[in-house]
Coordinates of C-alpha atoms in Angstrom, one line a residue:
X1 CA 0.0 0.0 -0.1
X2 CA 1.1 3.6 -0.6
X3 CA 1.7 5.6 2.6
X4 CA -0.2 9.0 2.9
X5 CA 0.6 11.7 5.3
X6 CA -2.4 12.7 7.0
X7 CA -3.5 16.5 6.8
X8 CA -4.3 18.3 9.7
X9 CA -5.9 21.2 7.6
X10 CA -8.7 19.5 5.7
X11 CA -11.1 22.5 5.7
X12 CA -9.5 25.3 4.0
X13 CA -10.2 27.9 6.6
X14 CA -8.1 26.4 9.1
X15 CA -5.2 27.9 7.5
X16 CA -6.6 31.5 8.2
X17 CA -8.1 30.5 11.5
X18 CA -4.7 29.6 13.2
X19 CA -4.0 33.6 13.1
X20 CA -6.8 34.6 14.4
X21 CA -7.2 36.1 18.1
X22 CA -10.0 33.6 19.7
X23 CA -9.8 30.0 21.4
X24 CA -12.1 27.2 21.4
X25 CA -14.0 25.7 24.0
X26 CA -11.6 23.9 26.3
X27 CA -14.2 21.0 27.0
X28 CA -14.8 20.4 23.1
X29 CA -11.3 20.6 22.1
X30 CA -10.2 18.3 24.7
X31 CA -13.2 15.7 23.6
X32 CA -12.2 16.1 19.8
X33 CA -8.5 16.0 20.6
X34 CA -9.1 12.7 22.9
X35 CA -10.9 10.9 19.9
X36 CA -8.4 11.9 17.2
X37 CA -5.5 11.0 19.3
X38 CA -7.2 7.3 19.2
X39 CA -6.1 7.2 15.4
X40 CA -2.5 7.7 16.4
X41 CA -1.3 4.4 17.8
X42 CA 2.4 5.0 19.3
X43 CA 3.4 1.4 18.8
X44 CA 3.1 1.1 14.9
X45 CA 5.6 3.2 13.9
X46 CA 8.6 1.8 12.0
X47 CA 6.6 -1.8 12.1
X48 CA 7.4 -3.9 9.1
X49 CA 3.3 -3.8 8.8
X50 CA 2.9 -0.1 9.4
X51 CA 1.2 0.9 6.2
X52 CA -1.8 -1.8 6.5
X53 CA -2.0 -1.2 10.2
X54 CA -2.4 2.5 9.4
X55 CA -4.8 2.4 6.8
X56 CA -7.1 0.0 8.9
X57 CA -7.0 2.3 11.9
X58 CA -7.8 5.3 9.6
X59 CA -10.8 3.4 8.3
X60 CA -12.1 2.1 11.7
X61 CA -11.2 -1.4 10.8
X62 CA -8.9 -1.8 13.9
X63 CA -9.1 -0.4 17.3
X64 CA -6.5 -0.1 19.9
X65 CA -6.6 0.2 23.5
X66 CA -5.4 3.1 25.6
X67 CA -2.8 2.6 28.4
X68 CA -2.5 4.2 31.6
X69 CA -0.7 7.3 30.0
X70 CA -3.7 7.9 27.5
X71 CA -1.6 6.4 24.6
X72 CA -3.1 4.4 22.1
X73 CA -1.7 1.1 21.5
X74 CA -2.4 -1.5 18.6
X75 CA 0.0 -4.3 20.1
X76 CA 0.7 -5.4 16.4
X77 CA 2.9 -8.3 17.4
X78 CA 0.5 -9.7 20.1
X79 CA -1.4 -12.8 19.2
X80 CA -4.9 -12.6 18.0
X81 CA -8.0 -14.5 19.2
X82 CA -10.4 -16.0 17.1
X83 CA -13.0 -13.9 18.1
X84 CA -11.0 -10.8 17.4
X85 CA -10.1 -12.0 14.0
X86 CA -13.7 -12.8 12.7
X87 CA -14.5 -9.2 14.2
X88 CA -12.1 -7.7 12.1
X89 CA -12.9 -9.9 9.1
X90 CA -16.5 -9.1 9.2
X91 CA -15.9 -5.2 9.8
X92 CA -13.7 -5.3 7.2
X93 CA -16.0 -6.8 4.4
X94 CA -18.9 -5.0 6.0
X95 CA -20.5 -8.4 6.0
X96 CA -24.3 -8.2 7.0
X97 CA -26.9 -11.2 7.3
X98 CA -30.2 -12.0 9.0
X99 CA -29.5 -15.8 9.3
X100 CA -29.4 -17.2 12.7
X101 CA -25.9 -18.6 11.9
X102 CA -24.5 -21.7 14.3
X103 CA -25.2 -21.9 18.1
X104 CA -22.0 -22.5 20.1
X105 CA -22.1 -22.8 24.0
X106 CA -19.4 -20.2 24.4
X107 CA -20.8 -17.6 22.2
X108 CA -23.5 -16.5 24.3
X109 CA -25.8 -13.3 23.0
X110 CA -24.5 -9.9 24.3
X111 CA -21.0 -10.5 24.3
X112 CA -19.2 -8.0 21.8
X113 CA -18.2 -10.9 19.4
X114 CA -21.6 -12.8 19.4
X115 CA -22.6 -10.5 16.2
X116 CA -19.6 -11.2 14.2
X117 CA -19.5 -14.7 14.9
X118 CA -23.4 -15.4 13.9
X119 CA -22.7 -13.2 10.8
X120 CA -19.4 -15.1 9.9
X121 CA -20.8 -18.6 10.7
X122 CA -24.0 -18.0 8.9
X123 CA -22.2 -17.2 5.9
X124 CA -20.2 -20.6 6.0
X125 CA -17.0 -18.5 6.6
X126 CA -16.0 -20.0 10.2
X127 CA -16.9 -23.3 12.1
X128 CA -16.5 -24.2 15.5
X129 CA -13.7 -25.9 17.1
X130 CA -16.2 -28.8 17.8
X131 CA -19.8 -28.9 17.0
X132 CA -20.8 -27.0 19.9
X133 CA -17.8 -24.7 20.6
X134 CA -16.4 -21.8 19.0
X135 CA -13.3 -20.8 20.9
X136 CA -13.7 -17.2 20.9
X137 CA -10.7 -16.8 23.2
X138 CA -8.5 -19.4 21.6
X139 CA -5.4 -17.6 19.6
X140 CA -6.0 -18.2 16.0
X141 CA -3.6 -19.9 14.0
X142 CA -1.9 -18.8 10.7
X143 CA -3.7 -21.8 8.9
X144 CA -7.0 -20.7 10.2
X145 CA -6.9 -17.4 9.0
X146 CA -5.7 -18.5 5.7
X147 CA -9.0 -20.9 5.6
X148 CA -11.3 -18.1 6.9
X149 CA -9.8 -15.4 4.4
X150 CA -10.2 -17.6 1.3
X151 CA -14.0 -18.5 2.2
X152 CA -14.7 -14.7 3.0
X153 CA -13.4 -13.5 -0.4
X154 CA -13.9 -16.6 -2.9
X155 CA -16.6 -14.9 -4.5
X156 CA -14.7 -11.6 -5.0
X157 CA -11.2 -12.4 -5.6
X158 CA -9.7 -14.5 -8.2
X159 CA -7.3 -17.3 -7.1
X160 CA -5.1 -17.7 -9.9
X161 CA -1.3 -18.6 -10.7
X162 CA 0.9 -21.2 -9.1
X163 CA 0.5 -22.3 -5.4
X164 CA 3.4 -22.2 -3.5
X165 CA 4.7 -25.6 -1.8
X166 CA 5.4 -25.0 1.8
X167 CA 7.4 -27.9 3.4
X168 CA 5.7 -27.5 6.6
X169 CA 2.1 -27.7 5.5
X170 CA 0.7 -31.3 6.2
X171 CA -2.3 -32.6 5.1
X172 CA -5.1 -31.2 7.0
X173 CA -8.2 -28.9 6.6
X174 CA -6.4 -25.8 5.9
X175 CA -4.1 -27.3 3.3
X176 CA -6.0 -26.2 0.1
X177 CA -6.8 -22.8 1.6
X178 CA -3.4 -22.1 2.4
X179 CA -2.7 -23.2 -1.3
X180 CA -5.3 -21.0 -2.8
X181 CA -4.3 -18.1 -0.6
X182 CA -0.8 -18.5 -1.8
X183 CA -2.0 -18.4 -5.4
X184 CA -3.5 -14.8 -5.2
X185 CA -0.4 -13.4 -2.8
X186 CA -2.8 -13.3 0.2
X187 CA 0.0 -15.6 2.1
X188 CA 3.7 -15.6 1.1
X189 CA 5.2 -17.9 3.9
X190 CA 7.1 -17.2 7.1
X191 CA 10.3 -17.9 5.0
X192 CA 10.9 -19.1 1.4
X193 CA 9.8 -22.7 2.2
X194 CA 7.8 -22.7 5.3
X195 CA 4.4 -21.3 6.3
X196 CA 4.3 -22.2 10.0
X197 CA 0.7 -23.2 9.8
X198 CA 0.3 -24.1 13.4
X199 CA 1.9 -20.6 15.0
X200 CA -0.3 -18.2 16.7
X201 CA -1.0 -15.4 14.0
X202 CA -0.1 -12.0 15.3
X203 CA -2.4 -8.8 14.8
X204 CA 0.0 -7.4 12.3
X205 CA -0.2 -10.7 10.4
X206 CA -3.7 -10.9 10.4
X207 CA -4.7 -7.4 9.2
X208 CA -2.0 -7.9 6.3
X209 CA -3.5 -10.9 4.9
X210 CA -6.8 -9.3 5.1
X211 CA -5.6 -6.2 3.6
X212 CA -4.1 -8.0 0.5
X213 CA -7.2 -10.0 0.0
X214 CA -9.3 -6.6 0.1
X215 CA -6.9 -5.2 -2.5
X216 CA -7.7 -7.8 -4.9
X217 CA -11.3 -7.6 -4.8
X218 CA -12.7 -6.8 -8.2
X219 CA -16.1 -8.4 -8.6
X220 CA -18.3 -5.6 -7.9
X221 CA -16.5 -2.4 -8.8
X222 CA -17.9 1.3 -8.1
X223 CA -18.4 3.6 -10.9
X224 CA -15.9 6.4 -11.2
X225 CA -18.4 9.1 -11.6
X226 CA -20.3 7.7 -8.2
X227 CA -16.9 8.1 -6.4
X228 CA -16.0 11.6 -7.6
X229 CA -19.5 12.8 -7.1
X230 CA -19.2 12.1 -3.2
X231 CA -16.1 14.3 -3.0
X232 CA -17.8 17.2 -5.2
X233 CA -21.0 16.8 -3.0
X234 CA -18.8 17.0 0.1
X235 CA -17.3 20.0 -1.0
X236 CA -20.3 21.7 -2.2
X237 CA -22.0 21.2 1.2
X238 CA -19.1 22.0 3.1
X239 CA -18.8 25.4 1.3
X240 CA -22.7 25.8 1.5
X241 CA -22.5 25.5 5.4
X242 CA -19.4 27.6 6.3
X243 CA -20.8 30.3 3.8
X244 CA -24.2 30.6 5.9
X245 CA -22.1 30.9 9.0
X246 CA -24.3 27.8 10.7
X247 CA -21.5 25.8 11.8
X248 CA -23.6 23.7 13.7
X249 CA -24.7 21.9 10.8
X250 CA -21.0 20.9 9.8
X251 CA -21.3 18.0 12.1
X252 CA -24.1 16.7 9.6
X253 CA -22.1 17.2 6.6
X254 CA -19.1 14.9 8.3
X255 CA -21.8 12.5 9.2
X256 CA -23.1 12.2 5.7
X257 CA -20.0 12.3 3.7
X258 CA -17.0 11.1 6.2
X259 CA -15.7 8.3 8.7
X260 CA -13.0 7.3 10.5
X261 CA -9.9 9.4 10.5
X262 CA -11.1 12.0 8.3
X263 CA -14.6 12.6 10.4
X264 CA -12.5 12.6 13.7
X265 CA -10.2 15.3 12.0
X266 CA -12.5 17.5 10.7
X267 CA -14.5 17.6 14.0
X268 CA -11.0 18.4 15.6
X269 CA -10.6 21.4 13.0
X270 CA -14.2 22.6 13.1
X271 CA -14.7 23.0 16.7
X272 CA -13.1 26.7 16.3
X273 CA -15.7 28.1 13.6
X274 CA -18.6 28.5 16.0
X275 CA -16.1 30.5 18.3
X276 CA -15.0 32.6 15.3
X277 CA -18.8 33.7 14.5
X278 CA -19.0 34.6 18.3
X279 CA -16.1 36.7 17.9
X280 CA -17.7 38.5 15.1
X281 CA -15.8 37.2 12.0
X282 CA -17.4 36.0 9.1
X283 CA -16.0 33.2 7.1
X284 CA -16.3 32.5 3.4
X285 CA -15.2 30.0 0.8
X286 CA -15.1 30.3 -2.9
X287 CA -13.9 27.7 -5.3
X288 CA -11.9 29.5 -7.9
X289 CA -11.1 26.5 -9.8
X290 CA -12.3 22.7 -10.0
X291 CA -10.4 19.7 -9.6
X292 CA -9.3 16.8 -12.0
X293 CA -9.4 13.2 -10.9
X294 CA -7.3 10.4 -11.1
X295 CA -8.7 7.2 -9.8
X296 CA -5.2 5.4 -8.5
X297 CA -7.1 2.4 -6.6
X298 CA -10.6 1.0 -7.2
X299 CA -11.8 -2.4 -5.5
X300 CA -15.2 -3.6 -4.4
X301 CA -14.7 -1.7 -1.1
X302 CA -12.1 0.8 -1.2
X303 CA -11.0 3.7 -3.5
X304 CA -8.1 6.0 -3.8
X305 CA -8.4 9.3 -5.7
X306 CA -5.8 11.7 -6.3
X307 CA -7.7 15.2 -6.9
X308 CA -5.4 18.0 -8.4
X309 CA -6.0 21.8 -10.0
X310 CA -8.4 22.9 -7.0
X311 CA -8.1 26.1 -5.4
X312 CA -10.2 28.0 -2.9
X313 CA -10.3 31.8 -1.9
X314 CA -10.6 31.5 1.7
X315 CA -11.8 34.8 3.5
X316 CA -12.2 35.6 7.1
X317 CA -13.7 39.1 7.4
X318 CA -13.4 40.8 10.9
X319 CA -15.1 44.0 12.6
X320 CA -12.4 46.2 10.8
X321 CA -10.3 46.0 7.7
X322 CA -7.1 45.1 9.8
X323 CA -9.0 42.0 11.1
X324 CA -10.0 40.9 7.3
X325 CA -7.7 38.2 5.8
X326 CA -7.6 36.6 2.6
X327 CA -5.9 33.7 1.0
X328 CA -6.1 31.6 -2.0
X329 CA -5.6 28.0 -0.9
X330 CA -4.8 24.7 -3.1
X331 CA -6.8 21.4 -2.4
X332 CA -4.8 18.9 -4.1
X333 CA -4.6 15.7 -2.5
X334 CA -5.6 12.1 -2.3
X335 CA -9.0 11.2 -1.0
X336 CA -9.3 7.4 0.4
X337 CA -13.0 6.1 0.4
X338 CA -14.6 3.1 2.0
X339 CA -18.0 1.5 1.2
X340 CA -20.0 1.2 4.2
X341 CA -22.6 -1.5 5.3
X342 CA -25.4 0.2 3.8
X343 CA -23.4 0.3 0.4
X344 CA -23.0 4.1 0.5
X345 CA -19.4 5.3 0.3
X346 CA -17.5 7.8 2.9
X347 CA -14.3 9.4 3.0
X348 CA -12.0 7.9 5.6
X349 CA -8.7 9.9 5.0
X350 CA -7.7 13.0 3.0
X351 CA -3.7 13.5 2.4
X352 CA -2.9 16.9 1.3
X353 CA -0.4 17.1 -1.5
X354 CA 1.3 20.0 0.6
X355 CA 1.7 17.7 3.4
X356 CA 3.6 14.9 1.3
X357 CA 6.5 15.3 4.3
X358 CA 4.2 16.0 6.9
X359 CA 4.0 14.5 10.3
X360 CA 1.8 12.3 12.7
X361 CA 2.1 15.1 15.7
X362 CA -0.8 16.8 17.0
X363 CA -0.2 20.4 17.7
X364 CA -1.6 21.2 20.9

């Protein structure tokens, strides 16, 4: 996957707001910053699976835990349980069904994993360790992950090519699934000749296998025009709300067009705008030039779109001419979109071209 630098200035007016003499509500600012901080886990930097882990975090497909100092941790090298992996898989594919699924004595209703297990079992993706037990807390093996991934993606991924031969894979239930996964490049082995099918899989390994499969989906591709129209609609609604000075409606715009990191980031930026109006400032956006789109990646559930050529005139008008500022700001960058469970598409990350050498540090 391509690495994208996260922009902290998605709404164009933020470049002007930084120079204005007012402060946002401390309570709202703290809440928005706490949410945003969850998208910056401190233990994945420099990790071999950083790109895949970061993408899953941005898209709300992988959640971390908060330590005693308030830092979000993904724990990428920790072994993953069967319940955790099924939850990741169901979330990544946006799987839903009304079918009952299999009944397992160790998957009681109301547990955080009961719904993902119900969905995955009813779709034939997972079976139990026995006829009556699922083993939600058992650590999942690499062979089991290969099996579940192939079952989950067999209708949307072409498993073609030559299967790898691994010297340590015996004849057992996962053998054909490991072979099929290797055909598609979803698994590549622990070494050139070994797979370690009985080894406990780590969270990083699980995410990488699922990400590779997601990147191969090409059975139900979205129309280019539908994806670019979403971006155009978002920008139009954003401009409309900002120019009306009715900043309370911005949260509704975010709910309609954004999810994951993009939504959290914009909420963090937007907290200042109502304070701007209270201080007597008027904020306006004017789109000067339209953008051109290049669809760089498109699968059944994810898309990466590069937008170039767009510029905005951003004006903050104060009580006097000395308080008025105007800037022309480019809006070139990458939009990352994902398909939601209701089949709508939303933006989960915007990476500005201007921030190509940016930082993951939140300025407080």
